Amino acid sequence: MEELPLEPLPGSPVPVTQMPSKLDTDAENSELLGVVPAEQALAAWLETCRALLTESPELIETLLTAFRDGTTPDSPGTAALQRLGAVKVEEGRLSLTPLGVRGLFTRGRWADPQYWLLEPGEWWLDLRQEDVVAFVTAASKLCLVDQASAVQRWFDAADPLEFAYQLVTIGPQVHGAVLNTVYGYLLRIGLDAAPAVEEWLVVEELSGLGWRWFDAIGAPQPGIPTEHAQYLVKTEMVRSLDDLRALLDRYAEYPPEPPLPGTTIDELSFSIPLRIRTPRINELLQRLLNADLAEQPGDRAALDSVIENARRHFLR
């Protein structure tokens, strides 16, 4: 089966799973690593690379530029990086070796998959569960390229009921903001998703969310979820609030590159509980995350207050 083409945006970090792993099959790297077993040699090389980048952190920018576009061979630190085997010169341009890619993405924010920008392909009927999890997880972290348009393309292309079944199926695998995004997408599909969401009603950990979904679309189901099921729903809502706070902290420390467009920030509404999906909250999120808008004193404190009050509500 063909895999979902979740590819990194050119110029952005790539997942470790997309990096070369069998380095001993690469002639150039074999010369660098000699006859030492590949895993041991790679570990030793990475330790050397970390030490160099820790001592000379400006080399990270050189590596990033070489990874994104290639750069001129006389860039700062080129000689040291060449001796390390992290870069090579081809047609007058400096580029990363497979080892260089590995070394770069073990450092700082670039080692954190939460910063990877993924470009999803089209929705397909036979998507694997892993594909759907990857899509929704990236969406919950605002890590899809051109997110609003990308999500809209999936909804435009998808068979509503089949897409709903795909979302319902991954429910047991995801939590917090990711599960809330699944729930939000099912609300977006609407009544067409009902036969799929009914499957949640017989799954203890998801039945409370299923009942809430039917209430939210105006088609309440008979009966009520167990006390334990209701507790689990509240736990997931608290997780989603904590995920929101973590995302805000992360972007405060490392402003998103490229800056998030307003339409992408609007997508956060899917990952947070319905209780706090208000125009006021969206306004605060826009000012905190949209580089085109000026943050006002007290914006973050106001949002933290809403989050804390919602947490208390769910924990009662």
PDB file of C-alpha atoms in Angstrom, residues 39-284:
ATOM      1  CA  GLU A  39      26.327   1.567  15.580  1.00  0.00           C
ATOM      2  CA  GLN A  40      29.371   2.166  17.767  1.00  0.00           C
ATOM      3  CA  ALA A  41      31.012   4.363  15.162  1.00  0.00           C
ATOM      4  CA  LEU A  42      27.862   6.426  14.707  1.00  0.00           C
ATOM      5  CA  ALA A  43      27.490   6.935  18.465  1.00  0.00           C
ATOM      6  CA  ALA A  44      31.114   8.066  18.728  1.00  0.00           C
ATOM      7  CA  TRP A  45      30.735  10.386  15.736  1.00  0.00           C
ATOM      8  CA  LEU A  46      27.552  11.939  17.104  1.00  0.00           C
ATOM      9  CA  GLU A  47      29.259  12.584  20.422  1.00  0.00           C
ATOM     10  CA  THR A  48      32.093  14.350  18.602  1.00  0.00           C
ATOM     11  CA  CYS A  49      29.575  16.355  16.570  1.00  0.00           C
ATOM     12  CA  ARG A  50      27.656  17.391  19.695  1.00  0.00           C
ATOM     13  CA  ALA A  51      30.879  18.517  21.348  1.00  0.00           C
ATOM     14  CA  LEU A  52      31.841  20.618  18.323  1.00  0.00           C
ATOM     15  CA  LEU A  53      28.413  22.247  18.041  1.00  0.00           C
ATOM     16  CA  THR A  54      28.307  22.897  21.771  1.00  0.00           C
ATOM     17  CA  GLU A  55      31.702  24.602  21.584  1.00  0.00           C
ATOM     18  CA  SER A  56      30.825  26.501  18.393  1.00  0.00           C
ATOM     19  CA  PRO A  57      27.001  26.892  18.276  1.00  0.00           C
ATOM     20  CA  GLU A  58      27.284  29.263  15.303  1.00  0.00           C
ATOM     21  CA  LEU A  59      28.054  26.189  13.191  1.00  0.00           C
ATOM     22  CA  ILE A  60      24.432  25.077  13.597  1.00  0.00           C
ATOM     23  CA  GLU A  61      23.347  27.942  11.338  1.00  0.00           C
ATOM     24  CA  THR A  62      25.977  26.926   8.778  1.00  0.00           C
ATOM     25  CA  LEU A  63      24.665  23.355   8.849  1.00  0.00           C
ATOM     26  CA  LEU A  64      21.061  24.528   8.548  1.00  0.00           C
ATOM     27  CA  THR A  65      21.889  26.718   5.560  1.00  0.00           C
ATOM     28  CA  ALA A  66      23.795  23.870   3.933  1.00  0.00           C
ATOM     29  CA  PHE A  67      20.840  21.565   4.538  1.00  0.00           C
ATOM     30  CA  ARG A  68      18.227  23.974   3.200  1.00  0.00           C
ATOM     31  CA  ASP A  69      19.824  25.558   0.165  1.00  0.00           C
ATOM     32  CA  GLY A  70      23.496  24.681   0.080  1.00  0.00           C
ATOM     33  CA  THR A  71      25.952  27.438   0.838  1.00  0.00           C
ATOM     34  CA  THR A  72      29.338  28.697  -0.245  1.00  0.00           C
ATOM     35  CA  PRO A  73      32.359  26.584   0.758  1.00  0.00           C
ATOM     36  CA  ASP A  74      33.964  29.525   2.579  1.00  0.00           C
ATOM     37  CA  SER A  75      31.204  29.730   5.186  1.00  0.00           C
ATOM     38  CA  PRO A  76      32.418  30.028   8.797  1.00  0.00           C
ATOM     39  CA  GLY A  77      33.591  26.735  10.206  1.00  0.00           C
ATOM     40  CA  THR A  78      33.574  24.940   6.862  1.00  0.00           C
ATOM     41  CA  ALA A  79      37.036  23.441   7.396  1.00  0.00           C
ATOM     42  CA  ALA A  80      36.100  21.986  10.792  1.00  0.00           C
ATOM     43  CA  LEU A  81      32.844  20.583   9.445  1.00  0.00           C
ATOM     44  CA  GLN A  82      34.635  19.032   6.469  1.00  0.00           C
ATOM     45  CA  ARG A  83      37.188  17.406   8.758  1.00  0.00           C
ATOM     46  CA  LEU A  84      34.299  16.045  10.784  1.00  0.00           C
ATOM     47  CA  GLY A  85      32.701  14.640   7.636  1.00  0.00           C
ATOM     48  CA  ALA A  86      29.488  16.567   8.198  1.00  0.00           C
ATOM     49  CA  VAL A  87      29.619  18.530   4.925  1.00  0.00           C
ATOM     50  CA  LYS A  88      30.888  18.090   1.402  1.00  0.00           C
ATOM     51  CA  VAL A  89      31.464  20.410  -1.548  1.00  0.00           C
ATOM     52  CA  GLU A  90      29.685  19.624  -4.794  1.00  0.00           C
ATOM     53  CA  GLU A  91      29.598  21.950  -7.795  1.00  0.00           C
ATOM     54  CA  GLY A  92      30.868  24.789  -5.687  1.00  0.00           C
ATOM     55  CA  ARG A  93      28.147  24.412  -3.038  1.00  0.00           C
ATOM     56  CA  LEU A  94      28.425  23.139   0.500  1.00  0.00           C
ATOM     57  CA  SER A  95      25.883  20.476   1.423  1.00  0.00           C
ATOM     58  CA  LEU A  96      25.367  18.014   4.261  1.00  0.00           C
ATOM     59  CA  THR A  97      26.482  14.406   4.187  1.00  0.00           C
ATOM     60  CA  PRO A  98      24.104  11.819   5.639  1.00  0.00           C
ATOM     61  CA  LEU A  99      26.196  11.997   8.801  1.00  0.00           C
ATOM     62  CA  GLY A 100      25.845  15.772   8.840  1.00  0.00           C
ATOM     63  CA  VAL A 101      22.066  15.469   8.709  1.00  0.00           C
ATOM     64  CA  ARG A 102      22.131  13.067  11.637  1.00  0.00           C
ATOM     65  CA  GLY A 103      24.374  15.393  13.608  1.00  0.00           C
ATOM     66  CA  LEU A 104      22.287  18.488  12.903  1.00  0.00           C
ATOM     67  CA  PHE A 105      19.015  16.979  14.011  1.00  0.00           C
ATOM     68  CA  THR A 106      20.322  15.841  17.368  1.00  0.00           C
ATOM     69  CA  ARG A 107      20.732  19.461  18.453  1.00  0.00           C
ATOM     70  CA  GLY A 108      18.343  21.898  20.112  1.00  0.00           C
ATOM     71  CA  ARG A 109      14.917  22.669  18.695  1.00  0.00           C
ATOM     72  CA  TRP A 110      15.728  20.855  15.464  1.00  0.00           C
ATOM     73  CA  ALA A 111      15.868  17.570  17.400  1.00  0.00           C
ATOM     74  CA  ASP A 112      12.291  18.064  18.584  1.00  0.00           C
ATOM     75  CA  PRO A 113       9.686  16.530  16.252  1.00  0.00           C
ATOM     76  CA  GLN A 114       7.154  19.053  17.544  1.00  0.00           C
ATOM     77  CA  TYR A 115       8.850  21.585  15.271  1.00  0.00           C
ATOM     78  CA  TRP A 116       8.709  19.504  12.088  1.00  0.00           C
ATOM     79  CA  LEU A 117       6.504  21.024   9.423  1.00  0.00           C
ATOM     80  CA  LEU A 118       4.688  18.280   7.547  1.00  0.00           C
ATOM     81  CA  GLU A 119       3.093  18.637   4.157  1.00  0.00           C
ATOM     82  CA  PRO A 120       0.246  16.122   3.915  1.00  0.00           C
ATOM     83  CA  GLY A 121      -0.879  14.626   0.662  1.00  0.00           C
ATOM     84  CA  GLU A 122      -4.495  13.999  -0.260  1.00  0.00           C
ATOM     85  CA  TRP A 123      -7.052  12.066   1.759  1.00  0.00           C
ATOM     86  CA  TRP A 124      -7.352   8.446   0.669  1.00  0.00           C
ATOM     87  CA  LEU A 125      -9.893   5.789   1.514  1.00  0.00           C
ATOM     88  CA  ASP A 126      -7.197   3.231   2.415  1.00  0.00           C
ATOM     89  CA  LEU A 127      -5.030   5.395   4.657  1.00  0.00           C
ATOM     90  CA  ARG A 128      -3.267   3.460   7.395  1.00  0.00           C
ATOM     91  CA  GLN A 129      -4.024   4.347  10.991  1.00  0.00           C
ATOM     92  CA  GLU A 130      -0.449   5.626  11.301  1.00  0.00           C
ATOM     93  CA  ASP A 131      -1.111   8.073   8.466  1.00  0.00           C
ATOM     94  CA  VAL A 132      -4.223   9.489  10.108  1.00  0.00           C
ATOM     95  CA  VAL A 133      -2.481   9.730  13.497  1.00  0.00           C
ATOM     96  CA  ALA A 134       0.415  11.616  11.880  1.00  0.00           C
ATOM     97  CA  PHE A 135      -1.978  14.019  10.160  1.00  0.00           C
ATOM     98  CA  VAL A 136      -4.077  14.778  13.241  1.00  0.00           C
ATOM     99  CA  THR A 137      -1.058  14.993  15.559  1.00  0.00           C
ATOM    100  CA  ALA A 138       0.663  17.527  13.308  1.00  0.00           C
ATOM    101  CA  ALA A 139      -2.588  19.463  12.964  1.00  0.00           C
ATOM    102  CA  SER A 140      -3.029  19.665  16.753  1.00  0.00           C
ATOM    103  CA  LYS A 141       0.435  21.254  17.040  1.00  0.00           C
ATOM    104  CA  LEU A 142      -0.086  23.651  14.083  1.00  0.00           C
ATOM    105  CA  CYS A 143       2.689  21.804  12.263  1.00  0.00           C
ATOM    106  CA  LEU A 144       0.986  21.285   8.906  1.00  0.00           C
ATOM    107  CA  VAL A 145       2.164  23.349   5.979  1.00  0.00           C
ATOM    108  CA  ASP A 146      -0.558  25.833   4.985  1.00  0.00           C
ATOM    109  CA  GLN A 147      -2.657  24.159   7.657  1.00  0.00           C
ATOM    110  CA  ALA A 148      -6.104  25.611   7.056  1.00  0.00           C
ATOM    111  CA  SER A 149      -5.931  24.820   3.348  1.00  0.00           C
ATOM    112  CA  ALA A 150      -4.409  21.393   3.929  1.00  0.00           C
ATOM    113  CA  VAL A 151      -7.167  20.392   6.345  1.00  0.00           C
ATOM    114  CA  GLN A 152      -9.829  21.818   4.040  1.00  0.00           C
ATOM    115  CA  ARG A 153      -8.457  19.749   1.141  1.00  0.00           C
ATOM    116  CA  TRP A 154      -8.869  16.592   3.201  1.00  0.00           C
ATOM    117  CA  PHE A 155     -12.452  17.443   4.064  1.00  0.00           C
ATOM    118  CA  ASP A 156     -13.205  18.331   0.444  1.00  0.00           C
ATOM    119  CA  ALA A 157     -11.737  15.057  -0.846  1.00  0.00           C
ATOM    120  CA  ALA A 158     -12.953  12.735   1.897  1.00  0.00           C
ATOM    121  CA  ASP A 159     -16.036  10.579   1.955  1.00  0.00           C
ATOM    122  CA  PRO A 160     -17.571  11.944   5.186  1.00  0.00           C
ATOM    123  CA  LEU A 161     -18.494   8.597   6.726  1.00  0.00           C
ATOM    124  CA  GLU A 162     -15.261   6.851   5.727  1.00  0.00           C
ATOM    125  CA  PHE A 163     -13.209   9.746   7.068  1.00  0.00           C
ATOM    126  CA  ALA A 164     -15.234   9.603  10.278  1.00  0.00           C
ATOM    127  CA  TYR A 165     -14.466   5.896  10.635  1.00  0.00           C
ATOM    128  CA  GLN A 166     -10.753   6.629  10.172  1.00  0.00           C
ATOM    129  CA  LEU A 167     -10.904   9.257  12.906  1.00  0.00           C
ATOM    130  CA  VAL A 168     -12.945   7.082  15.273  1.00  0.00           C
ATOM    131  CA  THR A 169     -10.543   4.173  14.805  1.00  0.00           C
ATOM    132  CA  ILE A 170      -7.526   6.145  16.029  1.00  0.00           C
ATOM    133  CA  GLY A 171      -9.398   7.397  19.115  1.00  0.00           C
ATOM    134  CA  PRO A 172      -7.835   4.838  21.510  1.00  0.00           C
ATOM    135  CA  GLN A 173      -4.322   5.731  20.309  1.00  0.00           C
ATOM    136  CA  VAL A 174      -4.347   9.483  20.942  1.00  0.00           C
ATOM    137  CA  HIS A 175      -4.820  11.784  23.895  1.00  0.00           C
ATOM    138  CA  GLY A 176      -5.161  15.395  24.958  1.00  0.00           C
ATOM    139  CA  ALA A 177      -5.073  17.985  22.186  1.00  0.00           C
ATOM    140  CA  VAL A 178      -4.746  15.277  19.523  1.00  0.00           C
ATOM    141  CA  LEU A 179      -7.888  13.464  20.707  1.00  0.00           C
ATOM    142  CA  ASN A 180      -9.691  16.780  20.984  1.00  0.00           C
ATOM    143  CA  THR A 181      -8.727  17.501  17.364  1.00  0.00           C
ATOM    144  CA  VAL A 182     -10.236  14.155  16.358  1.00  0.00           C
ATOM    145  CA  TYR A 183     -13.386  15.120  18.250  1.00  0.00           C
ATOM    146  CA  GLY A 184     -13.418  18.560  16.607  1.00  0.00           C
ATOM    147  CA  TYR A 185     -13.046  17.067  13.142  1.00  0.00           C
ATOM    148  CA  LEU A 186     -15.917  14.682  13.826  1.00  0.00           C
ATOM    149  CA  LEU A 187     -18.035  17.676  14.835  1.00  0.00           C
ATOM    150  CA  ARG A 188     -17.000  19.346  11.589  1.00  0.00           C
ATOM    151  CA  ILE A 189     -18.190  16.320   9.605  1.00  0.00           C
ATOM    152  CA  GLY A 190     -21.496  16.528  11.448  1.00  0.00           C
ATOM    153  CA  LEU A 191     -24.393  14.105  11.374  1.00  0.00           C
ATOM    154  CA  ASP A 192     -22.818  12.048   8.568  1.00  0.00           C
ATOM    155  CA  ALA A 193     -20.295  10.829  11.144  1.00  0.00           C
ATOM    156  CA  ALA A 194     -22.964   9.419  13.482  1.00  0.00           C
ATOM    157  CA  PRO A 195     -22.667   5.716  12.494  1.00  0.00           C
ATOM    158  CA  ALA A 196     -18.912   5.889  13.119  1.00  0.00           C
ATOM    159  CA  VAL A 197     -19.159   7.754  16.430  1.00  0.00           C
ATOM    160  CA  GLU A 198     -21.674   5.183  17.672  1.00  0.00           C
ATOM    161  CA  GLU A 199     -18.718   2.798  17.911  1.00  0.00           C
ATOM    162  CA  TRP A 200     -17.258   4.986  20.658  1.00  0.00           C
ATOM    163  CA  LEU A 201     -20.368   4.479  22.783  1.00  0.00           C
ATOM    164  CA  VAL A 202     -19.360   0.882  23.505  1.00  0.00           C
ATOM    165  CA  VAL A 203     -15.715   1.684  24.267  1.00  0.00           C
ATOM    166  CA  GLU A 204     -15.361   2.610  27.940  1.00  0.00           C
ATOM    167  CA  GLU A 205     -12.541   5.135  27.555  1.00  0.00           C
ATOM    168  CA  LEU A 206     -14.266   6.912  24.654  1.00  0.00           C
ATOM    169  CA  SER A 207     -17.966   6.468  25.437  1.00  0.00           C
ATOM    170  CA  GLY A 208     -18.173   9.725  27.378  1.00  0.00           C
ATOM    171  CA  LEU A 209     -16.729  11.623  24.430  1.00  0.00           C
ATOM    172  CA  GLY A 210     -19.148   9.836  22.113  1.00  0.00           C
ATOM    173  CA  TRP A 211     -22.151  10.903  24.204  1.00  0.00           C
ATOM    174  CA  ARG A 212     -20.834  14.461  24.280  1.00  0.00           C
ATOM    175  CA  TRP A 213     -20.499  14.405  20.492  1.00  0.00           C
ATOM    176  CA  PHE A 214     -24.132  13.378  19.985  1.00  0.00           C
ATOM    177  CA  ASP A 215     -25.269  16.075  22.443  1.00  0.00           C
ATOM    178  CA  ALA A 216     -23.167  18.690  20.649  1.00  0.00           C
ATOM    179  CA  ILE A 217     -24.683  17.936  17.234  1.00  0.00           C
ATOM    180  CA  GLY A 218     -28.202  17.960  18.664  1.00  0.00           C
ATOM    181  CA  ALA A 219     -28.878  14.227  18.463  1.00  0.00           C
ATOM    182  CA  PRO A 220     -28.561  13.053  22.075  1.00  0.00           C
ATOM    183  CA  GLN A 221     -28.373   9.301  22.629  1.00  0.00           C
ATOM    184  CA  PRO A 222     -30.384   7.454  25.291  1.00  0.00           C
ATOM    185  CA  GLY A 223     -28.580   6.522  28.470  1.00  0.00           C
ATOM    186  CA  ILE A 224     -25.573   8.128  30.102  1.00  0.00           C
ATOM    187  CA  PRO A 225     -21.877   7.211  30.223  1.00  0.00           C
ATOM    188  CA  THR A 226     -20.570   5.550  33.356  1.00  0.00           C
ATOM    189  CA  GLU A 227     -18.978   7.658  36.064  1.00  0.00           C
ATOM    190  CA  HIS A 228     -15.579   6.285  35.037  1.00  0.00           C
ATOM    191  CA  ALA A 229     -16.184   7.195  31.384  1.00  0.00           C
ATOM    192  CA  GLN A 230     -17.105  10.732  32.371  1.00  0.00           C
ATOM    193  CA  TYR A 231     -13.964  10.964  34.494  1.00  0.00           C
ATOM    194  CA  LEU A 232     -11.866   9.866  31.507  1.00  0.00           C
ATOM    195  CA  VAL A 233     -13.410  12.567  29.300  1.00  0.00           C
ATOM    196  CA  LYS A 234     -12.598  15.230  31.881  1.00  0.00           C
ATOM    197  CA  THR A 235      -9.052  13.895  32.136  1.00  0.00           C
ATOM    198  CA  GLU A 236      -8.605  14.235  28.380  1.00  0.00           C
ATOM    199  CA  MET A 237      -9.990  17.776  28.441  1.00  0.00           C
ATOM    200  CA  VAL A 238      -7.441  18.707  31.116  1.00  0.00           C
ATOM    201  CA  ARG A 239      -4.700  17.124  29.002  1.00  0.00           C
ATOM    202  CA  SER A 240      -5.768  19.180  26.014  1.00  0.00           C
ATOM    203  CA  LEU A 241      -5.585  22.366  28.106  1.00  0.00           C
ATOM    204  CA  ASP A 242      -2.121  21.411  29.327  1.00  0.00           C
ATOM    205  CA  ASP A 243      -1.096  20.725  25.722  1.00  0.00           C
ATOM    206  CA  LEU A 244      -2.331  24.186  24.753  1.00  0.00           C
ATOM    207  CA  ARG A 245      -0.300  25.801  27.509  1.00  0.00           C
ATOM    208  CA  ALA A 246       2.789  23.803  26.482  1.00  0.00           C
ATOM    209  CA  LEU A 247       2.351  24.904  22.862  1.00  0.00           C
ATOM    210  CA  LEU A 248       2.124  28.552  23.921  1.00  0.00           C
ATOM    211  CA  ASP A 249       5.237  28.177  26.082  1.00  0.00           C
ATOM    212  CA  ARG A 250       7.130  26.553  23.219  1.00  0.00           C
ATOM    213  CA  TYR A 251       6.233  29.221  20.707  1.00  0.00           C
ATOM    214  CA  ALA A 252       7.019  31.969  23.231  1.00  0.00           C
ATOM    215  CA  GLU A 253      10.530  30.574  23.584  1.00  0.00           C
ATOM    216  CA  TYR A 254      10.971  29.736  19.907  1.00  0.00           C
ATOM    217  CA  PRO A 255       8.725  31.892  17.692  1.00  0.00           C
ATOM    218  CA  PRO A 256       7.496  29.752  14.783  1.00  0.00           C
ATOM    219  CA  GLU A 257       9.492  29.927  11.569  1.00  0.00           C
ATOM    220  CA  PRO A 258       7.983  30.786   9.182  1.00  0.00           C
ATOM    221  CA  PRO A 259       5.466  32.860  11.186  1.00  0.00           C
ATOM    222  CA  LEU A 260       2.052  31.277  11.601  1.00  0.00           C
ATOM    223  CA  PRO A 261      -0.657  32.828   9.425  1.00  0.00           C
ATOM    224  CA  GLY A 262      -3.889  33.803  11.124  1.00  0.00           C
ATOM    225  CA  THR A 263      -5.819  31.045   9.356  1.00  0.00           C
ATOM    226  CA  THR A 264      -3.482  28.436  10.857  1.00  0.00           C
ATOM    227  CA  ILE A 265      -3.872  29.875  14.353  1.00  0.00           C
ATOM    228  CA  ASP A 266      -7.651  29.599  13.922  1.00  0.00           C
ATOM    229  CA  GLU A 267      -7.130  25.833  13.650  1.00  0.00           C
ATOM    230  CA  LEU A 268      -6.287  25.703  17.360  1.00  0.00           C
ATOM    231  CA  SER A 269     -10.030  25.774  18.003  1.00  0.00           C
ATOM    232  CA  PHE A 270     -10.173  22.074  17.089  1.00  0.00           C
ATOM    233  CA  SER A 271      -7.598  21.072  19.701  1.00  0.00           C
ATOM    234  CA  ILE A 272      -9.161  22.800  22.724  1.00  0.00           C
ATOM    235  CA  PRO A 273     -12.370  21.961  24.620  1.00  0.00           C
ATOM    236  CA  LEU A 274     -15.644  23.402  23.370  1.00  0.00           C
ATOM    237  CA  ARG A 275     -15.999  25.113  26.758  1.00  0.00           C
ATOM    238  CA  ILE A 276     -13.329  27.694  25.880  1.00  0.00           C
ATOM    239  CA  ARG A 277     -13.841  27.959  22.105  1.00  0.00           C
ATOM    240  CA  THR A 278     -14.982  31.576  22.148  1.00  0.00           C
ATOM    241  CA  PRO A 279     -14.224  34.598  19.949  1.00  0.00           C
ATOM    242  CA  ARG A 280     -12.367  36.121  22.912  1.00  0.00           C
ATOM    243  CA  ILE A 281     -10.050  33.125  23.193  1.00  0.00           C
ATOM    244  CA  ASN A 282      -9.383  33.170  19.464  1.00  0.00           C
ATOM    245  CA  GLU A 283      -8.572  36.880  19.710  1.00  0.00           C
ATOM    246  CA  LEU A 284      -6.052  36.208  22.487  1.00  0.00           C
TER     247      LEU A 284
END
